[in-house]
Amino acid sequence: MSGYIIPALVTALMAAASLGAGAALLAGLRALDRIAALEAPFWCFGLGMGVIGWLTFFVGISGHLAPMPFAIMLVGCSFGVLFLFRIHPPRIGALRLKTLSWLHWALGAMIVLIAISDFVEALAPAADGDTLAYHFAQPIQFLSAHRITFVPRAVDATSPMLVNMTYLPLFALGGERAVNLWLFVSGWAAIVFAAVFVRRFLSGVWALALLAILATVPAVLYSAGTGQVEIRLALFVTIACLATVAARSKQDIAFVVIAGMAAGFYAGGKYTGLLFVAAVGLAMLYGKGGIRRASIYSAAAVIAGFQWYFWNWLHTGDPFFPMLFDFVGVKDSAIWNAAQQRYFRQEFFGSELAVPRNLFWFFAYPFKATLDALPEFESTRTGFGPYLLLVFPLVAVFLWRNGRAVAVHALFPVAVIVIGFYALWFFTGSSQRIRHLLPLLPISFAIATMAVARVGHGSGFSLPVMAALAASIVIQLGGTAVSSVKYFSYALSDQSRGEFLQRNVSQYAPVPWINAHLRPTDKVAHNVRALNYLLTVPNFLALPSLQAQLNVRPDSKDPQTFWRQLRELKITHIFVLGTITADDPRVVAQQFTDGIKSAFWEMSQKLFKTGCLEIVKTFKVDVISSRTLPSMKLSRAADTAQLLRLNPHACHY
């Protein structure tokens, strides 16, 4: 464990810097003393994480991505913790253990076990597809270049990356282990914050029960320990919602600014954050002084979240590249063109819509996504579990009994924000993946739990309430146990990093050989997303719908054009799934990334037959269909992969 000392110290420094940056911001707005002592560290931590991601962008575009600037930034931000300690000094009092019920002890023990399981996951190498494709790959690419560079690959490389920016100091100072420990800390901060918020209104048992449920929700289990940003965005959501409540109830402009910054940080971390900005803006607009509140809020949101949209506009003319290509009059270029835009809209926008966007499915979607695991929803691994479904009848009873009181309750704006975001997401979104709603999950569970508690108090509903809580926890604990097996196996054995990745990442087998035998001056074109991070040599991801620099769409038929594009990109090698052969031109390889016939393979086959490519090495590869149950394997369309080298001297193009 000695190899974790530096990463642990770096993670602690990042946590202190987040607390300090947030505390300094809140103190500067003169709001820190008006936040409850129990909640204040979470407000500071969430806002501080956003501030560090915001600052890192400017460090990056100025070309100073190096350990020393990061160390100076983090140490400097850490001094802000003094503001927190001055206003809310730590109070270490004697915990009255004798007053705790058996239920406190049982829930506390469960939470400790869940936390240990998540901590063990943080000790294992990153193996999640999206994490390897861009959440970790992009920061590493920026660090290698010592600056933030523009990568013209739609959806992942050009998405807002404020949260990913917090990974840069960790990678630079402590490596991947520090980042994984940070994911553990920041993921738990998001769900504990929701439980702490519930403690405003309910007993400690309710808060612990909510925490146990949130920590074992499938979507949280799947993504919190990975580089995916959704659960970390939940910190911004909770802060924005609570700041909106404070702004409206106290008529305090400071909290309007805080809500705007938190919402802006969400928009700076993911495109769907723009919908959240709009939803909070509607809540701000309603009531006396709404126009003034909404104006100040909007200005704060723009300042907090503008960078990545400006970055896209600066390089493409489209702040949401390539969403507005058809509308802003951007001309065809080497990085994007009209043919690419048509294919992008056809393949990307339509592939993740499983149900019609109408009023019926607006209400039916949550039930469908929970009970029917359509692949477009990804709800088998990123679902929200049974809790909301089980308590829905009780929440309906609460609303029926207390409709008028709810409409004037101080927390009503939170419900407006949650429902408003869901409506905007459902009717305007290009994807129906349920995990896009994950940032609003903790606050939604908290509000539902408070409603359920009010129904169960002193009525015949107590048994159904307890049954819903118990069933949710038991079911989700089973999933937690299954998903943690591979991580405990890694932690308790002498299994190497490479062996773990071999068992959990598809097509990993060629990676060690390629890293060992290719030079820093080489560059590999491939269509396996996970290789973006795993390859230590320069590489280029050639996916048909996400980039136009190397045309691998089905309409790619001209090997001469393909060769020219390879040369312009300075590609020296090609890695393909399947077998390139001159003997049987009818062989067709399938790539698993887009589920279509691989034009990348077919064009490589044509270049090989003309002598432009030569085979360097053939590999055996595995396709892992489940990281949770690695014994499950997909039937293979190709159990081989090949590395080929460009041969300009023998190529007549």
PDB file of C-alpha atoms in Angstrom, residues 325-507:
ATOM      1  CA  PHE A 325     -23.875  23.069 -38.019  1.00  0.00           C
ATOM      2  CA  ASP A 326     -27.015  23.382 -40.173  1.00  0.00           C
ATOM      3  CA  PHE A 327     -28.026  26.702 -38.627  1.00  0.00           C
ATOM      4  CA  VAL A 328     -24.959  28.873 -38.017  1.00  0.00           C
ATOM      5  CA  GLY A 329     -23.682  28.776 -41.575  1.00  0.00           C
ATOM      6  CA  VAL A 330     -20.401  27.001 -40.849  1.00  0.00           C
ATOM      7  CA  LYS A 331     -18.731  25.882 -44.079  1.00  0.00           C
ATOM      8  CA  ASP A 332     -17.449  22.387 -44.808  1.00  0.00           C
ATOM      9  CA  SER A 333     -13.963  21.828 -43.467  1.00  0.00           C
ATOM     10  CA  ALA A 334     -11.484  19.040 -42.812  1.00  0.00           C
ATOM     11  CA  ILE A 335     -12.999  18.434 -39.367  1.00  0.00           C
ATOM     12  CA  TRP A 336     -16.721  18.450 -40.295  1.00  0.00           C
ATOM     13  CA  ASN A 337     -18.887  18.667 -43.395  1.00  0.00           C
ATOM     14  CA  ALA A 338     -22.474  18.347 -44.563  1.00  0.00           C
ATOM     15  CA  ALA A 339     -22.203  14.612 -45.285  1.00  0.00           C
ATOM     16  CA  GLN A 340     -20.806  14.008 -41.814  1.00  0.00           C
ATOM     17  CA  GLN A 341     -23.608  16.092 -40.271  1.00  0.00           C
ATOM     18  CA  ARG A 342     -26.297  14.078 -42.047  1.00  0.00           C
ATOM     19  CA  TYR A 343     -24.780  10.814 -40.894  1.00  0.00           C
ATOM     20  CA  PHE A 344     -24.342  12.163 -37.342  1.00  0.00           C
ATOM     21  CA  ARG A 345     -27.996  13.158 -37.100  1.00  0.00           C
ATOM     22  CA  GLN A 346     -29.145   9.854 -38.571  1.00  0.00           C
ATOM     23  CA  GLU A 347     -27.001   7.585 -36.402  1.00  0.00           C
ATOM     24  CA  PHE A 348     -26.616   9.530 -33.166  1.00  0.00           C
ATOM     25  CA  PHE A 349     -29.854  11.407 -32.631  1.00  0.00           C
ATOM     26  CA  GLY A 350     -32.135   8.531 -33.512  1.00  0.00           C
ATOM     27  CA  SER A 351     -30.230   5.714 -31.836  1.00  0.00           C
ATOM     28  CA  GLU A 352     -31.037   6.647 -28.229  1.00  0.00           C
ATOM     29  CA  LEU A 353     -34.762   7.392 -28.495  1.00  0.00           C
ATOM     30  CA  ALA A 354     -36.763   4.312 -27.532  1.00  0.00           C
ATOM     31  CA  VAL A 355     -40.214   5.848 -26.927  1.00  0.00           C
ATOM     32  CA  PRO A 356     -42.084   8.748 -28.588  1.00  0.00           C
ATOM     33  CA  ARG A 357     -41.738  12.182 -27.019  1.00  0.00           C
ATOM     34  CA  ASN A 358     -45.403  12.770 -26.193  1.00  0.00           C
ATOM     35  CA  LEU A 359     -47.444  13.441 -23.054  1.00  0.00           C
ATOM     36  CA  PHE A 360     -48.271   9.784 -22.427  1.00  0.00           C
ATOM     37  CA  TRP A 361     -44.642   8.708 -22.430  1.00  0.00           C
ATOM     38  CA  PHE A 362     -43.683  11.749 -20.382  1.00  0.00           C
ATOM     39  CA  PHE A 363     -45.556  10.154 -17.485  1.00  0.00           C
ATOM     40  CA  ALA A 364     -44.884   6.540 -18.467  1.00  0.00           C
ATOM     41  CA  TYR A 365     -41.132   6.820 -19.090  1.00  0.00           C
ATOM     42  CA  PRO A 366     -40.033   6.461 -15.413  1.00  0.00           C
ATOM     43  CA  PHE A 367     -42.063   3.247 -15.084  1.00  0.00           C
ATOM     44  CA  LYS A 368     -40.940   1.905 -18.460  1.00  0.00           C
ATOM     45  CA  ALA A 369     -37.291   2.675 -17.753  1.00  0.00           C
ATOM     46  CA  THR A 370     -37.515   0.899 -14.389  1.00  0.00           C
ATOM     47  CA  LEU A 371     -39.534  -2.152 -15.405  1.00  0.00           C
ATOM     48  CA  ASP A 372     -38.482  -2.683 -19.024  1.00  0.00           C
ATOM     49  CA  ALA A 373     -34.737  -2.673 -19.638  1.00  0.00           C
ATOM     50  CA  LEU A 374     -34.671  -1.394 -23.212  1.00  0.00           C
ATOM     51  CA  PRO A 375     -31.070  -1.022 -24.398  1.00  0.00           C
ATOM     52  CA  GLU A 376     -31.622   2.645 -25.267  1.00  0.00           C
ATOM     53  CA  PHE A 377     -32.355   3.359 -21.587  1.00  0.00           C
ATOM     54  CA  GLU A 378     -29.257   1.513 -20.269  1.00  0.00           C
ATOM     55  CA  SER A 379     -31.380   0.895 -17.177  1.00  0.00           C
ATOM     56  CA  THR A 380     -30.082  -2.624 -16.536  1.00  0.00           C
ATOM     57  CA  ARG A 381     -26.803  -1.186 -15.268  1.00  0.00           C
ATOM     58  CA  THR A 382     -27.560   2.519 -14.756  1.00  0.00           C
ATOM     59  CA  GLY A 383     -31.134   2.344 -13.462  1.00  0.00           C
ATOM     60  CA  PHE A 384     -32.477   4.044 -10.355  1.00  0.00           C
ATOM     61  CA  GLY A 385     -33.608   0.921  -8.527  1.00  0.00           C
ATOM     62  CA  PRO A 386     -37.066   0.173  -7.110  1.00  0.00           C
ATOM     63  CA  TYR A 387     -37.297   2.895  -4.440  1.00  0.00           C
ATOM     64  CA  LEU A 388     -39.169   5.636  -6.301  1.00  0.00           C
ATOM     65  CA  LEU A 389     -41.494   3.061  -7.837  1.00  0.00           C
ATOM     66  CA  LEU A 390     -42.289   1.515  -4.440  1.00  0.00           C
ATOM     67  CA  VAL A 391     -42.961   4.831  -2.705  1.00  0.00           C
ATOM     68  CA  PHE A 392     -44.843   6.409  -5.604  1.00  0.00           C
ATOM     69  CA  PRO A 393     -48.304   5.460  -4.202  1.00  0.00           C
ATOM     70  CA  LEU A 394     -47.347   6.963  -0.823  1.00  0.00           C
ATOM     71  CA  VAL A 395     -46.111  10.165  -2.434  1.00  0.00           C
ATOM     72  CA  ALA A 396     -49.390  10.344  -4.373  1.00  0.00           C
ATOM     73  CA  VAL A 397     -51.328  10.004  -1.087  1.00  0.00           C
ATOM     74  CA  PHE A 398     -49.235  12.778   0.449  1.00  0.00           C
ATOM     75  CA  LEU A 399     -49.922  15.111  -2.492  1.00  0.00           C
ATOM     76  CA  TRP A 400     -53.635  14.292  -2.377  1.00  0.00           C
ATOM     77  CA  ARG A 401     -53.834  15.125   1.314  1.00  0.00           C
ATOM     78  CA  ASN A 402     -51.575  18.178   1.297  1.00  0.00           C
ATOM     79  CA  GLY A 403     -51.888  19.665  -2.183  1.00  0.00           C
ATOM     80  CA  ARG A 404     -52.456  23.261  -1.103  1.00  0.00           C
ATOM     81  CA  ALA A 405     -49.821  23.160   1.603  1.00  0.00           C
ATOM     82  CA  VAL A 406     -47.282  21.751  -0.830  1.00  0.00           C
ATOM     83  CA  ALA A 407     -47.842  24.622  -3.279  1.00  0.00           C
ATOM     84  CA  VAL A 408     -46.806  27.205  -0.665  1.00  0.00           C
ATOM     85  CA  HIS A 409     -44.100  25.142   1.034  1.00  0.00           C
ATOM     86  CA  ALA A 410     -40.580  26.582   1.053  1.00  0.00           C
ATOM     87  CA  LEU A 411     -39.302  23.525  -0.823  1.00  0.00           C
ATOM     88  CA  PHE A 412     -41.872  23.779  -3.618  1.00  0.00           C
ATOM     89  CA  PRO A 413     -39.320  25.475  -5.944  1.00  0.00           C
ATOM     90  CA  VAL A 414     -37.199  22.315  -5.718  1.00  0.00           C
ATOM     91  CA  ALA A 415     -40.081  20.262  -7.088  1.00  0.00           C
ATOM     92  CA  VAL A 416     -40.562  22.842  -9.842  1.00  0.00           C
ATOM     93  CA  ILE A 417     -36.882  22.580 -10.776  1.00  0.00           C
ATOM     94  CA  VAL A 418     -36.858  18.769 -10.821  1.00  0.00           C
ATOM     95  CA  ILE A 419     -40.062  18.455 -12.845  1.00  0.00           C
ATOM     96  CA  GLY A 420     -39.063  21.326 -15.123  1.00  0.00           C
ATOM     97  CA  PHE A 421     -35.700  19.735 -15.890  1.00  0.00           C
ATOM     98  CA  TYR A 422     -37.309  16.365 -16.556  1.00  0.00           C
ATOM     99  CA  ALA A 423     -39.842  17.945 -18.939  1.00  0.00           C
ATOM    100  CA  LEU A 424     -37.149  19.858 -20.852  1.00  0.00           C
ATOM    101  CA  TRP A 425     -34.923  16.779 -21.017  1.00  0.00           C
ATOM    102  CA  PHE A 426     -37.687  14.473 -22.186  1.00  0.00           C
ATOM    103  CA  PHE A 427     -39.235  16.704 -24.847  1.00  0.00           C
ATOM    104  CA  THR A 428     -36.062  18.295 -26.236  1.00  0.00           C
ATOM    105  CA  GLY A 429     -33.324  15.744 -25.593  1.00  0.00           C
ATOM    106  CA  SER A 430     -31.546  13.616 -28.156  1.00  0.00           C
ATOM    107  CA  SER A 431     -31.058  10.713 -25.750  1.00  0.00           C
ATOM    108  CA  GLN A 432     -33.275   8.789 -23.345  1.00  0.00           C
ATOM    109  CA  ARG A 433     -30.461   7.211 -21.351  1.00  0.00           C
ATOM    110  CA  ILE A 434     -31.718   7.215 -17.804  1.00  0.00           C
ATOM    111  CA  ARG A 435     -28.328   8.140 -16.346  1.00  0.00           C
ATOM    112  CA  HIS A 436     -28.709  11.653 -17.772  1.00  0.00           C
ATOM    113  CA  LEU A 437     -31.207  12.186 -14.945  1.00  0.00           C
ATOM    114  CA  LEU A 438     -28.724  10.980 -12.313  1.00  0.00           C
ATOM    115  CA  PRO A 439     -27.575  14.487 -11.217  1.00  0.00           C
ATOM    116  CA  LEU A 440     -31.112  15.149  -9.944  1.00  0.00           C
ATOM    117  CA  LEU A 441     -31.484  11.742  -8.286  1.00  0.00           C
ATOM    118  CA  PRO A 442     -30.213  12.615  -4.761  1.00  0.00           C
ATOM    119  CA  ILE A 443     -32.417  15.693  -4.368  1.00  0.00           C
ATOM    120  CA  SER A 444     -35.399  13.798  -5.868  1.00  0.00           C
ATOM    121  CA  PHE A 445     -34.937  10.894  -3.450  1.00  0.00           C
ATOM    122  CA  ALA A 446     -34.640  13.383  -0.585  1.00  0.00           C
ATOM    123  CA  ILE A 447     -37.898  15.146  -1.452  1.00  0.00           C
ATOM    124  CA  ALA A 448     -39.724  11.828  -1.967  1.00  0.00           C
ATOM    125  CA  THR A 449     -38.431  10.538   1.372  1.00  0.00           C
ATOM    126  CA  MET A 450     -39.700  13.599   3.211  1.00  0.00           C
ATOM    127  CA  ALA A 451     -43.135  13.144   1.641  1.00  0.00           C
ATOM    128  CA  VAL A 452     -43.191   9.443   2.514  1.00  0.00           C
ATOM    129  CA  ALA A 453     -42.162  10.173   6.101  1.00  0.00           C
ATOM    130  CA  ARG A 454     -45.057  12.587   6.494  1.00  0.00           C
ATOM    131  CA  VAL A 455     -47.509   9.976   5.210  1.00  0.00           C
ATOM    132  CA  GLY A 456     -46.168   7.248   7.488  1.00  0.00           C
ATOM    133  CA  HIS A 457     -46.095   9.310  10.667  1.00  0.00           C
ATOM    134  CA  GLY A 458     -48.815   8.211  13.044  1.00  0.00           C
ATOM    135  CA  SER A 459     -50.869   6.380  10.416  1.00  0.00           C
ATOM    136  CA  GLY A 460     -51.491   2.931   9.066  1.00  0.00           C
ATOM    137  CA  PHE A 461     -48.965   3.600   6.308  1.00  0.00           C
ATOM    138  CA  SER A 462     -45.978   2.967   8.604  1.00  0.00           C
ATOM    139  CA  LEU A 463     -45.682  -0.680   7.588  1.00  0.00           C
ATOM    140  CA  PRO A 464     -45.777   0.018   3.805  1.00  0.00           C
ATOM    141  CA  VAL A 465     -43.217   2.779   4.261  1.00  0.00           C
ATOM    142  CA  MET A 466     -40.819   0.548   6.169  1.00  0.00           C
ATOM    143  CA  ALA A 467     -41.401  -2.273   3.686  1.00  0.00           C
ATOM    144  CA  ALA A 468     -40.494  -0.002   0.746  1.00  0.00           C
ATOM    145  CA  LEU A 469     -37.325   1.151   2.473  1.00  0.00           C
ATOM    146  CA  ALA A 470     -36.287  -2.355   3.497  1.00  0.00           C
ATOM    147  CA  ALA A 471     -37.033  -3.886   0.088  1.00  0.00           C
ATOM    148  CA  SER A 472     -35.030  -1.199  -1.716  1.00  0.00           C
ATOM    149  CA  ILE A 473     -32.030  -1.570   0.573  1.00  0.00           C
ATOM    150  CA  VAL A 474     -32.016  -5.384   0.490  1.00  0.00           C
ATOM    151  CA  ILE A 475     -32.394  -5.602  -3.305  1.00  0.00           C
ATOM    152  CA  GLN A 476     -29.702  -3.011  -3.936  1.00  0.00           C
ATOM    153  CA  LEU A 477     -27.323  -4.510  -1.361  1.00  0.00           C
ATOM    154  CA  GLY A 478     -27.417  -7.702  -3.427  1.00  0.00           C
ATOM    155  CA  GLY A 479     -26.314  -5.773  -6.484  1.00  0.00           C
ATOM    156  CA  THR A 480     -23.586  -4.068  -4.461  1.00  0.00           C
ATOM    157  CA  ALA A 481     -22.231  -7.412  -3.283  1.00  0.00           C
ATOM    158  CA  VAL A 482     -22.119  -8.838  -6.806  1.00  0.00           C
ATOM    159  CA  SER A 483     -20.472  -5.768  -8.340  1.00  0.00           C
ATOM    160  CA  SER A 484     -17.774  -5.593  -5.651  1.00  0.00           C
ATOM    161  CA  VAL A 485     -16.476  -9.162  -6.076  1.00  0.00           C
ATOM    162  CA  LYS A 486     -13.952  -8.306  -8.790  1.00  0.00           C
ATOM    163  CA  TYR A 487     -12.589  -5.373  -6.810  1.00  0.00           C
ATOM    164  CA  PHE A 488     -12.080  -7.392  -3.625  1.00  0.00           C
ATOM    165  CA  SER A 489     -10.498 -10.113  -5.733  1.00  0.00           C
ATOM    166  CA  TYR A 490      -8.035  -7.552  -7.121  1.00  0.00           C
ATOM    167  CA  ALA A 491      -7.293  -5.971  -3.729  1.00  0.00           C
ATOM    168  CA  LEU A 492      -6.762  -9.280  -1.901  1.00  0.00           C
ATOM    169  CA  SER A 493      -4.652 -10.996  -4.554  1.00  0.00           C
ATOM    170  CA  ASP A 494      -1.350 -10.378  -6.300  1.00  0.00           C
ATOM    171  CA  GLN A 495      -3.208  -9.680  -9.542  1.00  0.00           C
ATOM    172  CA  SER A 496      -1.369  -7.103 -11.641  1.00  0.00           C
ATOM    173  CA  ARG A 497      -2.904  -4.031 -13.261  1.00  0.00           C
ATOM    174  CA  GLY A 498      -2.561  -5.668 -16.671  1.00  0.00           C
ATOM    175  CA  GLU A 499      -4.273  -8.867 -15.526  1.00  0.00           C
ATOM    176  CA  PHE A 500      -7.194  -6.883 -14.101  1.00  0.00           C
ATOM    177  CA  LEU A 501      -7.596  -4.929 -17.331  1.00  0.00           C
ATOM    178  CA  GLN A 502      -7.322  -8.120 -19.394  1.00  0.00           C
ATOM    179  CA  ARG A 503     -10.286  -9.554 -17.477  1.00  0.00           C
ATOM    180  CA  ASN A 504     -12.400  -6.404 -17.546  1.00  0.00           C
ATOM    181  CA  VAL A 505     -11.679  -4.485 -20.770  1.00  0.00           C
ATOM    182  CA  SER A 506     -12.557  -5.777 -24.221  1.00  0.00           C
ATOM    183  CA  GLN A 507      -9.720  -5.971 -26.770  1.00  0.00           C
TER     184      GLN A 507
END
